[in-house]
PDB file of C-alpha atoms in Angstrom:
ATOM      1  CA  UNK A  16     101.175 112.553  94.175  1.00  0.00           C
ATOM      2  CA  UNK A  17      99.788 109.208  94.615  1.00  0.00           C
ATOM      3  CA  UNK A  18      97.084 108.422  97.238  1.00  0.00           C
ATOM      4  CA  UNK A  19      96.063 105.471  98.606  1.00  0.00           C
ATOM      5  CA  UNK A  20      93.008 105.132 101.097  1.00  0.00           C
ATOM      6  CA  UNK A  21      92.503 101.669 103.179  1.00  0.00           C
ATOM      7  CA  UNK A  22      89.096 102.687 105.398  1.00  0.00           C
ATOM      8  CA  UNK A  23      88.713  99.040 107.009  1.00  0.00           C
ATOM      9  CA  UNK A  24      91.113  98.735 109.707  1.00  0.00           C
ATOM     10  CA  UNK A  25      90.100  95.325 110.802  1.00  0.00           C
ATOM     11  CA  UNK A  26      87.659  92.869 108.789  1.00  0.00           C
ATOM     12  CA  UNK A  27      86.354  89.642 110.248  1.00  0.00           C
ATOM     13  CA  UNK A  28      85.633  86.563 108.185  1.00  0.00           C
ATOM     14  CA  UNK A  29      84.343  82.825 108.749  1.00  0.00           C
ATOM     15  CA  UNK A  30      86.366  79.993 106.976  1.00  0.00           C
ATOM     16  CA  UNK A  31      85.393  79.321 103.877  1.00  0.00           C
ATOM     17  CA  UNK A  32      83.284  82.236 103.245  1.00  0.00           C
ATOM     18  CA  UNK A  33      84.439  84.991 100.888  1.00  0.00           C
ATOM     19  CA  UNK A  34      85.769  88.758 102.321  1.00  0.00           C
ATOM     20  CA  UNK A  35      86.758  92.273 100.083  1.00  0.00           C
ATOM     21  CA  UNK A  36      89.022  94.579 101.479  1.00  0.00           C
ATOM     22  CA  UNK A  37      88.841  97.397  99.971  1.00  0.00           C
ATOM     23  CA  UNK A  38      90.983 100.311  98.073  1.00  0.00           C
ATOM     24  CA  UNK A  39      90.346 103.509  96.728  1.00  0.00           C
ATOM     25  CA  UNK A  40      93.815 105.352  95.280  1.00  0.00           C
ATOM     26  CA  UNK A  41      94.251 108.987  93.476  1.00  0.00           C
ATOM     27  CA  UNK A  42      96.666 109.871  90.926  1.00  0.00           C
ATOM     28  CA  UNK A  43      97.124 112.006  88.315  1.00  0.00           C
ATOM     29  CA  UNK A  44      99.166 109.478  86.542  1.00  0.00           C
ATOM     30  CA  UNK A  45      97.619 107.936  83.255  1.00  0.00           C
ATOM     31  CA  UNK A  46      99.725 104.771  83.881  1.00  0.00           C
ATOM     32  CA  UNK A  47      99.911 103.175  86.969  1.00  0.00           C
ATOM     33  CA  UNK A  48     100.153  99.821  88.796  1.00  0.00           C
ATOM     34  CA  UNK A  49      98.033  98.346  91.833  1.00  0.00           C
ATOM     35  CA  UNK A  50      99.638  95.750  94.564  1.00  0.00           C
ATOM     36  CA  UNK A  51      98.929  93.602  96.978  1.00  0.00           C
ATOM     37  CA  UNK A  52     100.730  92.622 100.081  1.00  0.00           C
ATOM     38  CA  UNK A  53      99.790  90.022 102.832  1.00  0.00           C
ATOM     39  CA  UNK A  54     102.149  90.623 105.935  1.00  0.00           C
ATOM     40  CA  UNK A  55     101.660  88.000 108.316  1.00  0.00           C
ATOM     41  CA  UNK A  56     102.759  88.241 111.878  1.00  0.00           C
ATOM     42  CA  UNK A  57     105.888  86.897 110.965  1.00  0.00           C
ATOM     43  CA  UNK A  58     106.385  90.409 109.386  1.00  0.00           C
ATOM     44  CA  UNK A  59     107.256  89.319 105.737  1.00  0.00           C
ATOM     45  CA  UNK A  60     105.522  91.114 102.945  1.00  0.00           C
ATOM     46  CA  UNK A  61     104.072  88.643 100.099  1.00  0.00           C
ATOM     47  CA  UNK A  62     103.249  89.806  97.016  1.00  0.00           C
ATOM     48  CA  UNK A  63      99.683  88.658  95.948  1.00  0.00           C
ATOM     49  CA  UNK A  64      98.489  90.634  92.915  1.00  0.00           C
ATOM     50  CA  UNK A  65      99.040  92.741  90.577  1.00  0.00           C
ATOM     51  CA  UNK A  66      96.196  94.906  88.575  1.00  0.00           C
ATOM     52  CA  UNK A  67      98.065  97.914  85.926  1.00  0.00           C
ATOM     53  CA  UNK A  68      95.533 100.721  84.642  1.00  0.00           C
ATOM     54  CA  UNK A  69      95.607  99.687  81.073  1.00  0.00           C
ATOM     55  CA  UNK A  70      94.484  95.677  81.978  1.00  0.00           C
ATOM     56  CA  UNK A  71      91.007  95.288  80.781  1.00  0.00           C
ATOM     57  CA  UNK A  72      90.038  92.307  82.548  1.00  0.00           C
ATOM     58  CA  UNK A  73      89.843  92.066  86.313  1.00  0.00           C
ATOM     59  CA  UNK A  74      93.394  90.142  87.580  1.00  0.00           C
ATOM     60  CA  UNK A  75      93.357  86.944  89.313  1.00  0.00           C
ATOM     61  CA  UNK A  76      95.380  84.638  91.493  1.00  0.00           C
ATOM     62  CA  UNK A  77      93.882  81.518  92.875  1.00  0.00           C
ATOM     63  CA  UNK A  78      91.758  82.557  95.472  1.00  0.00           C
ATOM     64  CA  UNK A  79      92.792  86.067  94.910  1.00  0.00           C
ATOM     65  CA  UNK A  80      90.956  88.580  92.243  1.00  0.00           C
ATOM     66  CA  UNK A  81      91.038  92.110  92.146  1.00  0.00           C
ATOM     67  CA  UNK A  82      87.908  93.786  91.730  1.00  0.00           C
ATOM     68  CA  UNK A  83      89.374  97.204  89.806  1.00  0.00           C
ATOM     69  CA  UNK A  84      86.922  99.417  88.712  1.00  0.00           C
ATOM     70  CA  UNK A  85      88.938 102.238  87.416  1.00  0.00           C
ATOM     71  CA  UNK A  86      86.081 105.138  87.083  1.00  0.00           C
ATOM     72  CA  UNK A  87      85.351 104.941  90.676  1.00  0.00           C
ATOM     73  CA  UNK A  88      89.229 104.562  91.550  1.00  0.00           C
ATOM     74  CA  UNK A  89      89.127 101.610  93.102  1.00  0.00           C
ATOM     75  CA  UNK A  90      91.189  98.782  93.579  1.00  0.00           C
ATOM     76  CA  UNK A  91      89.553  96.008  95.896  1.00  0.00           C
ATOM     77  CA  UNK A  92      90.798  92.658  97.119  1.00  0.00           C
ATOM     78  CA  UNK A  93      88.528  89.816  96.823  1.00  0.00           C
ATOM     79  CA  UNK A  94      89.801  86.250  98.744  1.00  0.00           C
ATOM     80  CA  UNK A  95      87.506  83.142  97.888  1.00  0.00           C
ATOM     81  CA  UNK A  96      86.729  80.274 100.397  1.00  0.00           C
ATOM     82  CA  UNK A  97      89.181  82.058 103.079  1.00  0.00           C
ATOM     83  CA  UNK A  98      91.056  80.163 105.644  1.00  0.00           C
ATOM     84  CA  UNK A  99      92.814  80.385 108.831  1.00  0.00           C
ATOM     85  CA  UNK A 100      96.200  81.034 107.012  1.00  0.00           C
ATOM     86  CA  UNK A 101      94.789  84.295 105.387  1.00  0.00           C
ATOM     87  CA  UNK A 102      94.793  85.800 109.529  1.00  0.00           C
ATOM     88  CA  UNK A 103      97.297  89.058 108.409  1.00  0.00           C
ATOM     89  CA  UNK A 104      97.742  92.660 107.453  1.00  0.00           C
ATOM     90  CA  UNK A 105      97.025  93.340 104.046  1.00  0.00           C
ATOM     91  CA  UNK A 106      98.469  96.162 102.360  1.00  0.00           C
ATOM     92  CA  UNK A 107      97.191  97.925  98.776  1.00  0.00           C
ATOM     93  CA  UNK A 108      99.533  99.733  97.169  1.00  0.00           C
ATOM     94  CA  UNK A 109      99.965 101.908  93.907  1.00  0.00           C
ATOM     95  CA  UNK A 110     103.446 102.649  91.608  1.00  0.00           C
ATOM     96  CA  UNK A 111     103.162 105.605  88.881  1.00  0.00           C
ATOM     97  CA  UNK A 112     106.146 105.063  86.305  1.00  0.00           C
ATOM     98  CA  UNK A 113     106.665 101.494  88.078  1.00  0.00           C
ATOM     99  CA  UNK A 114     109.003 102.650  90.730  1.00  0.00           C
ATOM    100  CA  UNK A 115     108.405 103.322  94.587  1.00  0.00           C
ATOM    101  CA  UNK A 116     105.052 101.742  95.657  1.00  0.00           C
ATOM    102  CA  UNK A 117     102.672 103.943  97.654  1.00  0.00           C
ATOM    103  CA  UNK A 118     100.594 101.981 100.649  1.00  0.00           C
ATOM    104  CA  UNK A 119      97.779 102.286 102.309  1.00  0.00           C
ATOM    105  CA  UNK A 120      97.939 101.838 105.887  1.00  0.00           C
ATOM    106  CA  UNK A 121      96.483  98.182 106.089  1.00  0.00           C
ATOM    107  CA  UNK A 122      93.307  95.888 106.840  1.00  0.00           C
ATOM    108  CA  UNK A 123      93.955  93.364 109.449  1.00  0.00           C
ATOM    109  CA  UNK A 124      92.097  90.316 108.592  1.00  0.00           C
ATOM    110  CA  UNK A 125      90.890  87.513 110.784  1.00  0.00           C
ATOM    111  CA  UNK A 126      89.696  84.173 109.732  1.00  0.00           C
ATOM    112  CA  UNK A 127      87.904  82.273 112.665  1.00  0.00           C
ATOM    113  CA  UNK A 128      86.984  78.554 112.049  1.00  0.00           C
TER     114      UNK A 128
ATOM    115  CA  UNK B   9     116.129  80.673  93.989  1.00  0.00           C
ATOM    116  CA  UNK B  10     117.300  82.685  96.704  1.00  0.00           C
ATOM    117  CA  UNK B  11     115.069  85.598  98.429  1.00  0.00           C
ATOM    118  CA  UNK B  12     115.773  89.063  99.324  1.00  0.00           C
ATOM    119  CA  UNK B  13     118.080  88.667 102.067  1.00  0.00           C
ATOM    120  CA  UNK B  14     118.920  91.363 105.092  1.00  0.00           C
ATOM    121  CA  UNK B  15     121.279  91.676 108.199  1.00  0.00           C
ATOM    122  CA  UNK B  16     120.955  92.219 110.436  1.00  0.00           C
ATOM    123  CA  UNK B  17     117.548  90.912 111.343  1.00  0.00           C
ATOM    124  CA  UNK B  18     117.461  92.624 115.190  1.00  0.00           C
ATOM    125  CA  UNK B  19     119.518  95.857 116.269  1.00  0.00           C
ATOM    126  CA  UNK B  20     119.856  97.542 119.171  1.00  0.00           C
ATOM    127  CA  UNK B  21     122.010 100.754 119.737  1.00  0.00           C
ATOM    128  CA  UNK B  22     121.856 103.623 121.604  1.00  0.00           C
ATOM    129  CA  UNK B  23     121.193 106.880 120.822  1.00  0.00           C
ATOM    130  CA  UNK B  24     123.582 108.856 118.963  1.00  0.00           C
ATOM    131  CA  UNK B  25     125.281 106.293 117.536  1.00  0.00           C
ATOM    132  CA  UNK B  26     125.742 105.128 113.402  1.00  0.00           C
ATOM    133  CA  UNK B  27     124.505 101.877 111.907  1.00  0.00           C
ATOM    134  CA  UNK B  28     124.482 100.176 108.815  1.00  0.00           C
ATOM    135  CA  UNK B  29     121.962  98.093 107.039  1.00  0.00           C
ATOM    136  CA  UNK B  30     122.482  95.232 104.317  1.00  0.00           C
ATOM    137  CA  UNK B  31     120.589  94.254 101.904  1.00  0.00           C
ATOM    138  CA  UNK B  32     120.932  91.355  99.361  1.00  0.00           C
ATOM    139  CA  UNK B  33     118.487  91.423  96.800  1.00  0.00           C
ATOM    140  CA  UNK B  34     117.213  88.411  93.959  1.00  0.00           C
ATOM    141  CA  UNK B  35     120.067  87.664  91.616  1.00  0.00           C
ATOM    142  CA  UNK B  36     119.182  89.486  88.850  1.00  0.00           C
ATOM    143  CA  UNK B  37     117.261  91.973  89.870  1.00  0.00           C
ATOM    144  CA  UNK B  38     117.623  95.507  88.912  1.00  0.00           C
ATOM    145  CA  UNK B  39     116.065  98.181  90.904  1.00  0.00           C
ATOM    146  CA  UNK B  40     116.026  97.808  94.681  1.00  0.00           C
ATOM    147  CA  UNK B  41     113.716 100.035  97.531  1.00  0.00           C
ATOM    148  CA  UNK B  42     114.372 100.975 101.010  1.00  0.00           C
ATOM    149  CA  UNK B  43     111.630 101.299 103.199  1.00  0.00           C
ATOM    150  CA  UNK B  44     110.946 101.826 106.228  1.00  0.00           C
ATOM    151  CA  UNK B  45     107.741 100.247 108.536  1.00  0.00           C
ATOM    152  CA  UNK B  46     106.832 101.807 112.069  1.00  0.00           C
ATOM    153  CA  UNK B  47     104.865 100.049 114.912  1.00  0.00           C
ATOM    154  CA  UNK B  48     101.668  99.363 113.526  1.00  0.00           C
ATOM    155  CA  UNK B  49     101.981 101.571 110.704  1.00  0.00           C
ATOM    156  CA  UNK B  50     102.321 101.196 106.413  1.00  0.00           C
ATOM    157  CA  UNK B  51     105.387 101.418 104.880  1.00  0.00           C
ATOM    158  CA  UNK B  52     107.059 104.885 103.783  1.00  0.00           C
ATOM    159  CA  UNK B  53     109.520 104.979 101.126  1.00  0.00           C
ATOM    160  CA  UNK B  54     112.925 105.712 101.762  1.00  0.00           C
ATOM    161  CA  UNK B  55     115.130 105.493  98.736  1.00  0.00           C
ATOM    162  CA  UNK B  56     114.974 103.486  95.058  1.00  0.00           C
ATOM    163  CA  UNK B  57     118.145 102.645  92.785  1.00  0.00           C
ATOM    164  CA  UNK B  58     117.425 101.324  89.528  1.00  0.00           C
ATOM    165  CA  UNK B  59     120.842 100.179  87.441  1.00  0.00           C
ATOM    166  CA  UNK B  60     123.137 102.954  87.309  1.00  0.00           C
ATOM    167  CA  UNK B  61     120.701 105.278  86.800  1.00  0.00           C
ATOM    168  CA  UNK B  62     121.088 108.254  90.144  1.00  0.00           C
ATOM    169  CA  UNK B  63     118.928 107.446  92.830  1.00  0.00           C
ATOM    170  CA  UNK B  64     115.639 108.579  93.938  1.00  0.00           C
ATOM    171  CA  UNK B  65     116.040 109.880  97.554  1.00  0.00           C
ATOM    172  CA  UNK B  66     113.069 111.637  97.735  1.00  0.00           C
ATOM    173  CA  UNK B  67     111.959 109.802 100.690  1.00  0.00           C
ATOM    174  CA  UNK B  68     115.037 110.263 103.124  1.00  0.00           C
ATOM    175  CA  UNK B  69     113.583 111.557 105.878  1.00  0.00           C
ATOM    176  CA  UNK B  70     116.931 113.683 106.842  1.00  0.00           C
ATOM    177  CA  UNK B  71     120.253 114.030 106.089  1.00  0.00           C
ATOM    178  CA  UNK B  72     121.206 111.324 108.530  1.00  0.00           C
ATOM    179  CA  UNK B  73     119.761 108.928 105.819  1.00  0.00           C
ATOM    180  CA  UNK B  74     121.930 107.456 103.326  1.00  0.00           C
ATOM    181  CA  UNK B  75     122.243 104.684 101.078  1.00  0.00           C
ATOM    182  CA  UNK B  76     124.545 103.595  98.687  1.00  0.00           C
ATOM    183  CA  UNK B  77     124.382 100.284  95.706  1.00  0.00           C
ATOM    184  CA  UNK B  78     127.562  98.722  95.040  1.00  0.00           C
ATOM    185  CA  UNK B  79     128.134  96.638  91.755  1.00  0.00           C
ATOM    186  CA  UNK B  80     124.651  97.071  90.942  1.00  0.00           C
ATOM    187  CA  UNK B  81     123.865  94.672  93.696  1.00  0.00           C
ATOM    188  CA  UNK B  82     124.780  94.806  97.415  1.00  0.00           C
ATOM    189  CA  UNK B  83     122.609  97.959  99.355  1.00  0.00           C
ATOM    190  CA  UNK B  84     123.761  99.126 102.378  1.00  0.00           C
ATOM    191  CA  UNK B  85     121.176 101.989 104.377  1.00  0.00           C
ATOM    192  CA  UNK B  86     123.071 103.930 106.899  1.00  0.00           C
ATOM    193  CA  UNK B  87     121.747 106.101 110.000  1.00  0.00           C
ATOM    194  CA  UNK B  88     124.423 108.403 111.525  1.00  0.00           C
ATOM    195  CA  UNK B  89     123.095 109.623 114.944  1.00  0.00           C
ATOM    196  CA  UNK B  90     120.515 107.973 115.473  1.00  0.00           C
ATOM    197  CA  UNK B  91     117.463 108.725 117.818  1.00  0.00           C
ATOM    198  CA  UNK B  92     114.872 107.428 119.100  1.00  0.00           C
ATOM    199  CA  UNK B  93     112.584 108.041 116.456  1.00  0.00           C
ATOM    200  CA  UNK B  94     114.584 105.844 114.091  1.00  0.00           C
ATOM    201  CA  UNK B  95     112.941 102.876 115.662  1.00  0.00           C
ATOM    202  CA  UNK B  96     111.269 101.013 113.036  1.00  0.00           C
ATOM    203  CA  UNK B  97     111.604  97.551 110.715  1.00  0.00           C
ATOM    204  CA  UNK B  98     113.580  98.603 107.687  1.00  0.00           C
ATOM    205  CA  UNK B  99     112.248  96.384 104.776  1.00  0.00           C
ATOM    206  CA  UNK B 100     114.480  96.003 101.437  1.00  0.00           C
ATOM    207  CA  UNK B 101     112.868  94.899  98.379  1.00  0.00           C
ATOM    208  CA  UNK B 102     114.256  94.228  94.876  1.00  0.00           C
ATOM    209  CA  UNK B 103     112.340  93.964  91.462  1.00  0.00           C
ATOM    210  CA  UNK B 104     112.575  92.286  88.353  1.00  0.00           C
ATOM    211  CA  UNK B 105     113.872  93.995  84.644  1.00  0.00           C
ATOM    212  CA  UNK B 106     110.029  94.535  82.750  1.00  0.00           C
ATOM    213  CA  UNK B 107     106.440  94.774  84.128  1.00  0.00           C
ATOM    214  CA  UNK B 108     104.693  94.364  86.522  1.00  0.00           C
ATOM    215  CA  UNK B 109     108.039  95.257  87.893  1.00  0.00           C
ATOM    216  CA  UNK B 110     106.505  93.771  91.299  1.00  0.00           C
ATOM    217  CA  UNK B 111     108.436  93.859  94.524  1.00  0.00           C
ATOM    218  CA  UNK B 112     110.413  91.186  96.151  1.00  0.00           C
ATOM    219  CA  UNK B 113     110.565  91.629 100.019  1.00  0.00           C
ATOM    220  CA  UNK B 114     113.366  90.808 102.211  1.00  0.00           C
ATOM    221  CA  UNK B 115     112.807  89.811 106.533  1.00  0.00           C
ATOM    222  CA  UNK B 116     113.613  93.721 107.220  1.00  0.00           C
ATOM    223  CA  UNK B 117     115.781  94.688 110.029  1.00  0.00           C
ATOM    224  CA  UNK B 118     114.089  95.541 113.422  1.00  0.00           C
ATOM    225  CA  UNK B 119     116.191  98.635 114.844  1.00  0.00           C
ATOM    226  CA  UNK B 120     115.786 100.049 117.947  1.00  0.00           C
ATOM    227  CA  UNK B 121     117.085 103.047 119.684  1.00  0.00           C
ATOM    228  CA  UNK B 122     117.474 103.125 123.550  1.00  0.00           C
TER     229      UNK B 122
END
């Protein structure tokens, strides 16, 4: 069975600063995918970034990067140059066999001016 | 293009009634998923459809829950004899053919059982 752990219920960051949201995972499958989603107060789930278990390089998408440390089973999301619009819930998720996603409990990020 | 759509956006029902929730996936996406999100919680997997294969129903919480997908496109999630603990946001997602199979979510249906 897969499990995702997000230990930070809430994080605060000032505008223009970088912030790291933690995610650790557990799985016995050798092939898996790791995903981050953003959920603003409006409720929609927005796909941010993906990392495959066999990818050699850390994934990046604009201001988002995924710090993938396979041996430590961690997949932290780094948001650079935070913006007020980044305030939201952030969910880490994984899939094995690229099927259903298993989600963590989320981290609420608040960006202050 | 059009994203995943769900209807209704909100549904209030009395305990014991049946409800149907609808999902229209992104055109061309072969996989469709249903999740449930209770207040302040993460997402809980319910059921997964992939093409013509038998659906993965392993996340359905009880036999009061069922889902079907017609013509490989639209899906309906049915909850029979609703209970108060069924109150949640029900999210549908679809994913394209090919890796990384990222899932795109609809806006959800907020179900309230009174």
